[in-house]
Coordinates of C-alpha atoms and ligand atoms in Angstrom, one line a residue:
X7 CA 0.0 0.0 0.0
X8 CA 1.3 3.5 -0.8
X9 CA 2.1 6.0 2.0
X10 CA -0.7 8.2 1.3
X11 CA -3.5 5.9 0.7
X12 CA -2.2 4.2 4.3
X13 CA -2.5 7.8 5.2
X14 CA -6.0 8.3 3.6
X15 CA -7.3 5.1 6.0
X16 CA -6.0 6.8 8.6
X17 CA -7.7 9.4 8.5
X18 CA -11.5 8.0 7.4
X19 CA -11.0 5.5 10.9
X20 CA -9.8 8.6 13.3
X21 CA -13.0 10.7 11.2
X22 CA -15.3 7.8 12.1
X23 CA -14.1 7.1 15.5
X24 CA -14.1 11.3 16.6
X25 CA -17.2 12.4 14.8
X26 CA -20.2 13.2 17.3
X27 CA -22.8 13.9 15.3
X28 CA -26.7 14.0 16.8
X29 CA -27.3 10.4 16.9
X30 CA -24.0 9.8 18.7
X31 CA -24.6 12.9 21.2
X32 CA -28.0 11.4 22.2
X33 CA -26.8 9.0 24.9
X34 CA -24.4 11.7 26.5
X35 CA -26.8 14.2 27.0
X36 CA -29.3 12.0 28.2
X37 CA -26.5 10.2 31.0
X38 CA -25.7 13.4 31.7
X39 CA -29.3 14.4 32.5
X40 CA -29.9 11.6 34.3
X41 CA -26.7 11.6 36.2
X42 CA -27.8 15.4 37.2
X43 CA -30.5 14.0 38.7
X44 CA -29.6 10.8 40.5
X45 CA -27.2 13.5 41.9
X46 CA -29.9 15.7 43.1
X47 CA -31.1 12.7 45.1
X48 CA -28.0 11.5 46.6
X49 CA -26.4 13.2 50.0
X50 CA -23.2 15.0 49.1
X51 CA -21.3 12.8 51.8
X52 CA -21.8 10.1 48.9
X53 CA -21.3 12.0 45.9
X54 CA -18.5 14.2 44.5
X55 CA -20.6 15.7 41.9
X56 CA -23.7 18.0 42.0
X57 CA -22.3 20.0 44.7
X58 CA -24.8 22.7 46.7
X59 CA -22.9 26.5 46.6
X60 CA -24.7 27.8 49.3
X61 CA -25.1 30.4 47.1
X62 CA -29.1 31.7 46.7
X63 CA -29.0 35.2 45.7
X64 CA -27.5 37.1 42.8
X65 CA -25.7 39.8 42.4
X66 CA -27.6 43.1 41.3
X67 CA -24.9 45.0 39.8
X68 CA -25.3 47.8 42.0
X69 CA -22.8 46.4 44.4
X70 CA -19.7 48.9 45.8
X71 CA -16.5 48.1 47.9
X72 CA -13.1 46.5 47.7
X73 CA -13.1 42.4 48.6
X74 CA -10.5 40.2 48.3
X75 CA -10.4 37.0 46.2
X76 CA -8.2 33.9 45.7
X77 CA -8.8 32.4 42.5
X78 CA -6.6 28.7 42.5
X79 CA -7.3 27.2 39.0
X80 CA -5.5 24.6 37.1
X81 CA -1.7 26.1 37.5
X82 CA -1.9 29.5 38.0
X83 CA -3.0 31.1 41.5
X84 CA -4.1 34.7 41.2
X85 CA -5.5 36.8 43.9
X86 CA -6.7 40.4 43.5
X87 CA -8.4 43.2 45.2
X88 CA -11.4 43.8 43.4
X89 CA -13.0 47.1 43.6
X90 CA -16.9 47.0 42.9
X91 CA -17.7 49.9 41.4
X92 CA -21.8 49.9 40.6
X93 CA -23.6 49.8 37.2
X94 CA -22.0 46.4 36.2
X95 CA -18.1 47.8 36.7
X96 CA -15.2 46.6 38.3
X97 CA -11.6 47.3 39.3
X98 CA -8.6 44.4 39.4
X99 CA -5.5 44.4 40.8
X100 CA -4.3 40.9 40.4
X101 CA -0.9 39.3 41.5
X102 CA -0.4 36.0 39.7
X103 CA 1.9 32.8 40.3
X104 CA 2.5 29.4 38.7
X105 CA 2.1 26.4 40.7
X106 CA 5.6 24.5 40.5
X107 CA 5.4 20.3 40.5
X108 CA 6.8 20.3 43.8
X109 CA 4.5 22.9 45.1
X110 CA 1.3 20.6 43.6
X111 CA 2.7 17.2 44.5
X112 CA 4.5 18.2 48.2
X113 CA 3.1 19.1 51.7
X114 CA -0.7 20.9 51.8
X115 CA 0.5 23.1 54.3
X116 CA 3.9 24.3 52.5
X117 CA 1.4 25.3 49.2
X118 CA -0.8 27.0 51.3
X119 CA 2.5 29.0 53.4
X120 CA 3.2 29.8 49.3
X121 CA -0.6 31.3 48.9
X122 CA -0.4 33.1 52.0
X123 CA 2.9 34.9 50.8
X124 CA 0.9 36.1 47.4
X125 CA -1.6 37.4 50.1
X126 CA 0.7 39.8 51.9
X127 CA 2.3 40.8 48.8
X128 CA -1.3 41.7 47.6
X129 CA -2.4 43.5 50.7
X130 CA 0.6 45.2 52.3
X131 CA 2.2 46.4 48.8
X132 CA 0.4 46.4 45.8
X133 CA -3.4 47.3 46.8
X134 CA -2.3 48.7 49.8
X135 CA -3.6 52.0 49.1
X136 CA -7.6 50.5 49.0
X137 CA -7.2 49.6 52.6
X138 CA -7.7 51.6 56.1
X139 CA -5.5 51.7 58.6
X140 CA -7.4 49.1 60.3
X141 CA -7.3 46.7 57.9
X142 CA -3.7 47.2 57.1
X143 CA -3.2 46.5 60.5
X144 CA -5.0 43.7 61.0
X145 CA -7.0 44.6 63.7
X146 CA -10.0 44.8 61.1
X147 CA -10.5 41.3 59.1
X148 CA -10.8 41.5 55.4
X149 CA -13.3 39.6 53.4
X150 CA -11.7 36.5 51.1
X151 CA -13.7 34.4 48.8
X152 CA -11.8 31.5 47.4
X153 CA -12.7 30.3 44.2
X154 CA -11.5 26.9 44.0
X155 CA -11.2 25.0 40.8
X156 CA -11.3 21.6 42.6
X157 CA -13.9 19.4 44.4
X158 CA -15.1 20.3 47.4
X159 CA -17.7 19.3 49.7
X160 CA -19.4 21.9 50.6
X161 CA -21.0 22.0 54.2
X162 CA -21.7 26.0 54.0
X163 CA -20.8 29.4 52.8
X164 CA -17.4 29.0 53.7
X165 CA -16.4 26.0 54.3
X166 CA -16.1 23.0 52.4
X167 CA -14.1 19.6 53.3
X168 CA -11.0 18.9 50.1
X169 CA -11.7 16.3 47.9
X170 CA -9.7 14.2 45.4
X171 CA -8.2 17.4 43.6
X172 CA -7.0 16.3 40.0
X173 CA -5.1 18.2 37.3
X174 CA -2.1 16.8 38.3
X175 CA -2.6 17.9 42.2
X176 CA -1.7 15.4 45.0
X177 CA -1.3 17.8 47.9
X178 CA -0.6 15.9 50.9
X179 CA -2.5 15.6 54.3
X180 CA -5.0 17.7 52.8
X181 CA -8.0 15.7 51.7
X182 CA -11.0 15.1 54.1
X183 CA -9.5 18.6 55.9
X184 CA -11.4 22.1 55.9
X185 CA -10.0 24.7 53.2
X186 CA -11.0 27.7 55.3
X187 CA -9.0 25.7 58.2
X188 CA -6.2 25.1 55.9
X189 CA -5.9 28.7 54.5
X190 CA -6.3 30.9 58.1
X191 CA -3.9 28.5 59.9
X192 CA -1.0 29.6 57.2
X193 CA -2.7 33.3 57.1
X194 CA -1.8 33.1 60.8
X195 CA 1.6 31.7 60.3
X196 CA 2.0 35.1 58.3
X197 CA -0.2 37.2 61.1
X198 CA -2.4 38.7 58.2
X199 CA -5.8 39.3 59.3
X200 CA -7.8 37.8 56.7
X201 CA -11.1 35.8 57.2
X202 CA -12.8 33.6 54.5
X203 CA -16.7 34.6 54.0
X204 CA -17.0 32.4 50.7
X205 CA -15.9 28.7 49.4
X206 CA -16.5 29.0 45.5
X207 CA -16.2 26.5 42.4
X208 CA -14.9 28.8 39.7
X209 CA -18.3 26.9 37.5
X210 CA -20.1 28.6 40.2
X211 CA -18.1 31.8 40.7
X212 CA -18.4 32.1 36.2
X213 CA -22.0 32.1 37.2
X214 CA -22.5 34.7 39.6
X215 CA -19.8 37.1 37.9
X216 CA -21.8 36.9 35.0
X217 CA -24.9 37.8 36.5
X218 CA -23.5 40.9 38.0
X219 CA -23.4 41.9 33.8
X220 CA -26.3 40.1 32.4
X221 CA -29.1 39.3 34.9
X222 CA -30.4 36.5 32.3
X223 CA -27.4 34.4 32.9
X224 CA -28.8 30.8 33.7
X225 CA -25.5 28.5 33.2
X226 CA -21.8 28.8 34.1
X227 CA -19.6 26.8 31.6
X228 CA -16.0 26.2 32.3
X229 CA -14.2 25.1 29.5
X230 CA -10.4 25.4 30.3
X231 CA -7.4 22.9 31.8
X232 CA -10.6 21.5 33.2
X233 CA -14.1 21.8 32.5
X234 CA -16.9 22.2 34.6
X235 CA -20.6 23.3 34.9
X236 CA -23.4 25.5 37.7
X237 CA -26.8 26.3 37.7
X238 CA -29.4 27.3 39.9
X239 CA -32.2 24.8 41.4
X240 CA -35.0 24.8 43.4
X241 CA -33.6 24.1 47.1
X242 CA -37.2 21.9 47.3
X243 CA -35.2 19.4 44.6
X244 CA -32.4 19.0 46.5
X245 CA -33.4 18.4 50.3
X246 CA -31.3 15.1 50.1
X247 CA -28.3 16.9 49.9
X248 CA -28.8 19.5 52.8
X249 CA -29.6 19.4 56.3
X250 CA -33.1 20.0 57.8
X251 CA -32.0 23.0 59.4
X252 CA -30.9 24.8 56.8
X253 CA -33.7 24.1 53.4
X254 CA -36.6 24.3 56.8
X255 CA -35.7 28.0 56.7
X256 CA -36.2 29.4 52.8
X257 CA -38.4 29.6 50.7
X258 CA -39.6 26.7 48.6
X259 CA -39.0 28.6 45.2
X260 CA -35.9 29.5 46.7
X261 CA -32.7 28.3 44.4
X262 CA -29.1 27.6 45.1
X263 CA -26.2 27.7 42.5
X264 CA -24.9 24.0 42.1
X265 CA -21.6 22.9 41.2
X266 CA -22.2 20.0 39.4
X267 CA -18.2 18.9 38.7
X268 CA -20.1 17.7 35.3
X269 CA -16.5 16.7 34.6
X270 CA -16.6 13.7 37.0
X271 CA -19.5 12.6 35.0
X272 CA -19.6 9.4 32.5
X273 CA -18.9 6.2 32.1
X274 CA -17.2 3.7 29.8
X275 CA -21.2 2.5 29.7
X276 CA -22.1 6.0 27.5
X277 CA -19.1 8.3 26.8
X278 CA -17.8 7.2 22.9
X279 CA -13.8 6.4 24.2
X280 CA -11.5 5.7 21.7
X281 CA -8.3 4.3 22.1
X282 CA -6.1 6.9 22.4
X283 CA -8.6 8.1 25.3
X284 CA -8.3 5.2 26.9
X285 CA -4.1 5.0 26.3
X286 CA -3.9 8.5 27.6
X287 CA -6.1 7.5 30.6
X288 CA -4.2 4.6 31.6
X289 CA -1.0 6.3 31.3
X290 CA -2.6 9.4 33.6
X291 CA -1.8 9.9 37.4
X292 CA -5.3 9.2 38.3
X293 CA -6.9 6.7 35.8
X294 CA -10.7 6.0 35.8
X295 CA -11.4 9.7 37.1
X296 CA -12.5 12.3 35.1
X297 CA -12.9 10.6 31.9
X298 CA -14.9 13.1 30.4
X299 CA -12.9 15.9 30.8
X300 CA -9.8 13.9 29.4
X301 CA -11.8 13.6 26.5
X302 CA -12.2 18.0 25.5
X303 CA -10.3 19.8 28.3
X304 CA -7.6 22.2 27.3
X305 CA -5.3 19.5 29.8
X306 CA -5.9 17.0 27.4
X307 CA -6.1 18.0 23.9
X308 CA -2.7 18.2 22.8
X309 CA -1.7 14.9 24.6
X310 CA -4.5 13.2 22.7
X311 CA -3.0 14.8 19.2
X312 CA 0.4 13.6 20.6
X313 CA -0.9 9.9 20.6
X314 CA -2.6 10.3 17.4
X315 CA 0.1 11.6 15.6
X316 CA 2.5 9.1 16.5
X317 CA 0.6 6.4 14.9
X318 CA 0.6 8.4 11.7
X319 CA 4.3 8.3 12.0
X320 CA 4.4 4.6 12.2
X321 CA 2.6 4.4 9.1
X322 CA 5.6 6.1 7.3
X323 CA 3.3 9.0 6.6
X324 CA 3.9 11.9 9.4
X325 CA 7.8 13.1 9.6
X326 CA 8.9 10.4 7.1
X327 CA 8.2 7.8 10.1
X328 CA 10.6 8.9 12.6
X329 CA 9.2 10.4 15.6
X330 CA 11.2 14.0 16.2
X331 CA 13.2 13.9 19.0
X332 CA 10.9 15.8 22.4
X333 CA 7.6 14.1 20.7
X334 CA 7.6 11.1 22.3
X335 CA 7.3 12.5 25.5
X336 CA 4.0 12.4 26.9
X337 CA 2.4 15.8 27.2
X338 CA 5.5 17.3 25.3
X339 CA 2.5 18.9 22.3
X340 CA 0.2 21.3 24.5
X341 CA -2.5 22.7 23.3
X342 CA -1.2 26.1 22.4
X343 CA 0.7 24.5 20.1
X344 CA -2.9 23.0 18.2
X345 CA -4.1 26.4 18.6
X346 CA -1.7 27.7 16.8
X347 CA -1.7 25.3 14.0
X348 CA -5.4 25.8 13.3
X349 CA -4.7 29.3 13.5
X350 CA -2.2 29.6 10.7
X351 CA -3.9 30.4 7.8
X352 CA -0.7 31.8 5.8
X353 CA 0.4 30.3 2.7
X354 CA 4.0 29.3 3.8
X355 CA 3.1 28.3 7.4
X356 CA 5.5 30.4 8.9
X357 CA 3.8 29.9 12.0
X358 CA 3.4 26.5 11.5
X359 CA 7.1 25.3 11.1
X360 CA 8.3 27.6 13.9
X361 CA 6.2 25.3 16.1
X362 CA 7.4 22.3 14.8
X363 CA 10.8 23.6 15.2
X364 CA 10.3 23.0 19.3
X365 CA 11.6 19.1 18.3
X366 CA 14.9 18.1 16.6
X367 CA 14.0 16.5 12.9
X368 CA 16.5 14.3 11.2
X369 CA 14.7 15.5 8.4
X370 CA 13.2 19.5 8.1
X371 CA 9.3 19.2 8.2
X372 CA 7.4 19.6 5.1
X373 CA 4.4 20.8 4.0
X374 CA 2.6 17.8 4.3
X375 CA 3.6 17.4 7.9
X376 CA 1.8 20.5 8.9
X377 CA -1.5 19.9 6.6
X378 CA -1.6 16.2 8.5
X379 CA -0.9 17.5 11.7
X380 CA -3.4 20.7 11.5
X381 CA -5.9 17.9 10.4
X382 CA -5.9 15.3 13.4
X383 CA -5.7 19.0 15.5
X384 CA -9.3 20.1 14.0
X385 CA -10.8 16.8 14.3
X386 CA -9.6 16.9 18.3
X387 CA -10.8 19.8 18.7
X388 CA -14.1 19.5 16.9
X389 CA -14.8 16.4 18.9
X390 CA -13.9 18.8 22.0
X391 CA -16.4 21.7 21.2
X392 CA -19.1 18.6 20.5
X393 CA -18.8 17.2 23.9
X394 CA -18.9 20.7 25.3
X395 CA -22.1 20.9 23.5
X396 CA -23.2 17.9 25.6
X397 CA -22.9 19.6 28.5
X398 CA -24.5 22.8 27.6
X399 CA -27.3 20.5 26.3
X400 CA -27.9 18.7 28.9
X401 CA -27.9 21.6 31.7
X402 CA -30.1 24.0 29.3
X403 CA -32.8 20.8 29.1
X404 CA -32.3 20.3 32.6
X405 CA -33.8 23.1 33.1
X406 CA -36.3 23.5 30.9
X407 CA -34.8 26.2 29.0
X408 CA -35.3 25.1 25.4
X409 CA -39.1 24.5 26.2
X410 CA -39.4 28.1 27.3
X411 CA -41.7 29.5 24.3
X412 CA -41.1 33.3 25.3
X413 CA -38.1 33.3 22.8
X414 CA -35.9 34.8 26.0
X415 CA -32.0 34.1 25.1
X416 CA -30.5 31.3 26.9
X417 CA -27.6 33.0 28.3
X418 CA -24.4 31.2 29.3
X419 CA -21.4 33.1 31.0
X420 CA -18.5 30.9 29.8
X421 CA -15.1 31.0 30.7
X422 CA -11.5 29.5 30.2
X423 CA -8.9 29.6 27.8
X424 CA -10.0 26.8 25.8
X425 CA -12.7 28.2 24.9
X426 CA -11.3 31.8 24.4
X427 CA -8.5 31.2 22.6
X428 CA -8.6 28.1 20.9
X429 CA -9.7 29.0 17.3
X430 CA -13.1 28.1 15.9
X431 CA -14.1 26.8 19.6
X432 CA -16.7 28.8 19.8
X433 CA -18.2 28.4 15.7
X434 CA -17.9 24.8 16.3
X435 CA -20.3 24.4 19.7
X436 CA -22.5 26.1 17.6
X437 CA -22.6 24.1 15.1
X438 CA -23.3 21.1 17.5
X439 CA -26.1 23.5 19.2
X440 CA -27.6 23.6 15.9
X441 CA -27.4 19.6 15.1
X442 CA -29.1 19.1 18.4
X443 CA -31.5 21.5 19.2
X444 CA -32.3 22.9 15.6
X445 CA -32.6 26.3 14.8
X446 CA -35.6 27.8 16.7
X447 CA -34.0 26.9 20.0
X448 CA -30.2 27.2 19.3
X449 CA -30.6 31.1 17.9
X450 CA -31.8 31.6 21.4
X451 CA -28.6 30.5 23.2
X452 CA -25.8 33.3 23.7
X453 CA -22.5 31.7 25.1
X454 CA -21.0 35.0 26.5
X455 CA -17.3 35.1 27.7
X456 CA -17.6 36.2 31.6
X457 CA -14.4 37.8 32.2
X458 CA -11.9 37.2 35.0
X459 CA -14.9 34.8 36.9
X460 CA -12.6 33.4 39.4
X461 CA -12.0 36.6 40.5
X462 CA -14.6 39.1 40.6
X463 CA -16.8 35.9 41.2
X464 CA -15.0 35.3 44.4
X465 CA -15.2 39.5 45.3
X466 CA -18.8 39.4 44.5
X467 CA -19.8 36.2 46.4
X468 CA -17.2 37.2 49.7
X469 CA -19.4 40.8 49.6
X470 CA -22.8 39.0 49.1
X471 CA -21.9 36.8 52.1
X472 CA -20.8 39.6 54.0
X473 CA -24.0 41.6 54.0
Ligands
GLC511 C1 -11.9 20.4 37.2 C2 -12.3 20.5 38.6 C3 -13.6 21.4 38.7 C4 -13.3 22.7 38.0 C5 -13.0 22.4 36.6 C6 -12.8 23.7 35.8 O1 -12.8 19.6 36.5 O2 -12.6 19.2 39.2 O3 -13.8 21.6 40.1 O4 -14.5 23.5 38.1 O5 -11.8 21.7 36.5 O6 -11.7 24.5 36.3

């Protein structure tokens, strides 16, 4: 067989295996509907998914003040002042860091020492000038809401018991312990006065930051390292999952954002895992968990290219068959990298080969090369905005949202660099939208971009919790 009819097969079986069209995205979205509500019905102690906030009212977008928030996402920790300013405005100040390895994978209590340092640099230099005396002196606590990109039980406001944490976290002597606990015991270490009023999911924090700019805003998408979902429900729906105490005391229309960790969600049963899914599983840290979000995530994508690629290398038809040196390391092609290949629309590829030249070739790349490559890229990544469709599918039905004949928008506040930056992401969910709700009902949906939710998520939620 000649290389580029080997080639040609190739691609038709990855095409074949990747493709979710509507017939294919039928038993996702209905496993992930009725895994929303099996969750609804099981206690929290027994479930790591469909996780109550705590959180029942909304931001007005009137709010004022300055409010501190800690926003700990997949690698990079940023905390800010945020200044509320009224009318739907806000201020930043943000200090950002990167999570080393060691720092992820060594002693819980040395990672949080590392967060409380950002903390004081925040406070006592860079926004020092947006706090009194008092504060500055610790004799009068300031407000924290932690958004926290991670499982966490939740047992109120603001505190919430660590779960298994993922993306390549394995912080030790930390799970089954409070985060509030965890984070004023190392603000004390550092004698910085500052008290946590809220425990947020950054799903749930994408949510409420949205709100405080478009009132409408029914679902918070994550679609970044990791992805996740929130919405609100009834507190009457999920009685099972708090304690008579606290649902005895609101309203029965009353509704609470929930973190639904959508990304724990799926089985082997209904998710349509091919075999570089389930290579790149079994090679992962923590295999069996969070299949689905190994499948689109930002984490993931260019690790699943990496193992696709390489078998069109052993065909003979990718890099003349011999694997450039760097690529055979696992998670050496990151997503930016596929970004940027899909992105390159010049006729030389200039782009393109400067990429590839990240890896010693015995032989320069070609042409071809980057046209294969750029092809498995797109059909990743098409398969990734599909089975983000999924989700937005199944939490818009969940709520009866499509059925809604008042043609109101269906507004999503959506946030993460996979979604933002990754080209086409965002033409390409719609296109799924279209396949599976047709176009009366998918015109309705608006995926907005909620800026910076992590953070002026966290401010808003630490201010609504501390009125
Ligand atoms: C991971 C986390 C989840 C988070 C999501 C997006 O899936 O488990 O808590 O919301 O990433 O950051």
């Amino acid at each position: 067989m000649t290389i580029s009819k080997s080639i040609d097969i190739l691609f038709s079986d990855l095409e074949h295996q990747f493709s979710i069209k509507k017939k294919n995205l039928d038993p996702i979205v209905k496993g992930f509907i009725n895994e929303l509500n099996t969750g609804l019905i099981t206690p929290s102690t027994k479930i790591a998914t469909m996780i109550p906030s705590f959180v029942t009212k909304l931001p007005t977008g009137n709010e004022t003040g300055t409010f501190l928030s800690l926003d700990m996402g997949g690698t990079n920790l940023r905390i800010s002042a945020v200044e509320l300013k009224g009318q739907g405005q806000v201020q930043v100040l943000e200090l950002k860091r990167v999570a080393s390895k060691e720092l992820k994978t060594g002693e819980g209590s040395v990672f949080f020492d590392w967060i409380a340092d950002a903390m004081e640099e925040l406070v006592h230099k860079k926004a020092k000038h947006l706090f009194d005396t008092d504060q500055l002196q610790g004799i009068e606590p300031l407000a924290l809401g932690i958004c926290w990109s991670f499982p966490v039980h939740q047992t109120s406001v603001n505190r919430g018991t660590i779960l298994r944490m993922g993306k390549g976290f394995t912080l030790k002597n930390t799970e089954g312990r409070d985060l509030s606990d965890m984070l004023h015991e190392a603000f004390d270490r550092k004698g910085l006065n500052v008290k946590v009023s809220a425990i947020l999911n950054d799903a749930v924090g994408t949510l409420v930051a949205h709100a405080y700019v478009n009132p409408r805003s029914r679902i918070g998408f994550i679609f970044a390292t990791g992805v996740n979902a929130s919405y609100p429900e009834k507190i009457s729906a999920m009685k099972a999952k708090l304690e008579p105490e606290y649902y005895q005391n609101q309203d029965a229309d009353t509704e609470m954002i929930l973190n639904t960790e959508i990304d724990i969600f799926g089985s082997e049963t209904y998710l349509p895992l091919t075999s570089y899914d389930l290579a790149l599983d079994a090679a992962h840290n923590q295999p069996k968990f969070q299949l689905y979000e190994k499948m689109l995530s930002g984490a993931y994508l260019g690790e699943l290219t990496r193992l696709i690629a390489l078998k069109f290398i052993e065909s003979g038809g990718l890099f003349e068959g011999v694997t450039p040196e760097g690529f055979e390391e696992p998670y050496s092609f990151p997503t930016m990298y596929m970004s940027a290949l899909e992105n390159d629309t010049s006729v030389n590829k200039e782009e393109s080969f400067k990429i590839l030249s990240n890896y010693q070739t015995v032989q320069p790349p070609t042409y071809s090369d980057i046209v294969i490559l750029t092809r498995i890229c797109r059909i990743v990544s098409t398969r990734s905005a599909a089975l983000a469709c999924a989700s937005i599918a199944a939490m818009i039905e969940q709520q009866g949202l499509d059925k809604n004949e008042d043609g109101s928008d269906i507004v999503i506040g959506i946030n993460g660099s996979t979604y933002e930056f990754y080209p086409y992401m965002s033409d390409r969910i719609y296109n799924s939208l279209l396949e599976w709700f047709g176009p009366d009902v998918s015109d309705r949906i608006k995926l907005e971009i909620a800026k910076d939710g992590g953070s002026i998520g966290g401010a808003l939620i630490a201010m609504l919790c501390s009125i």
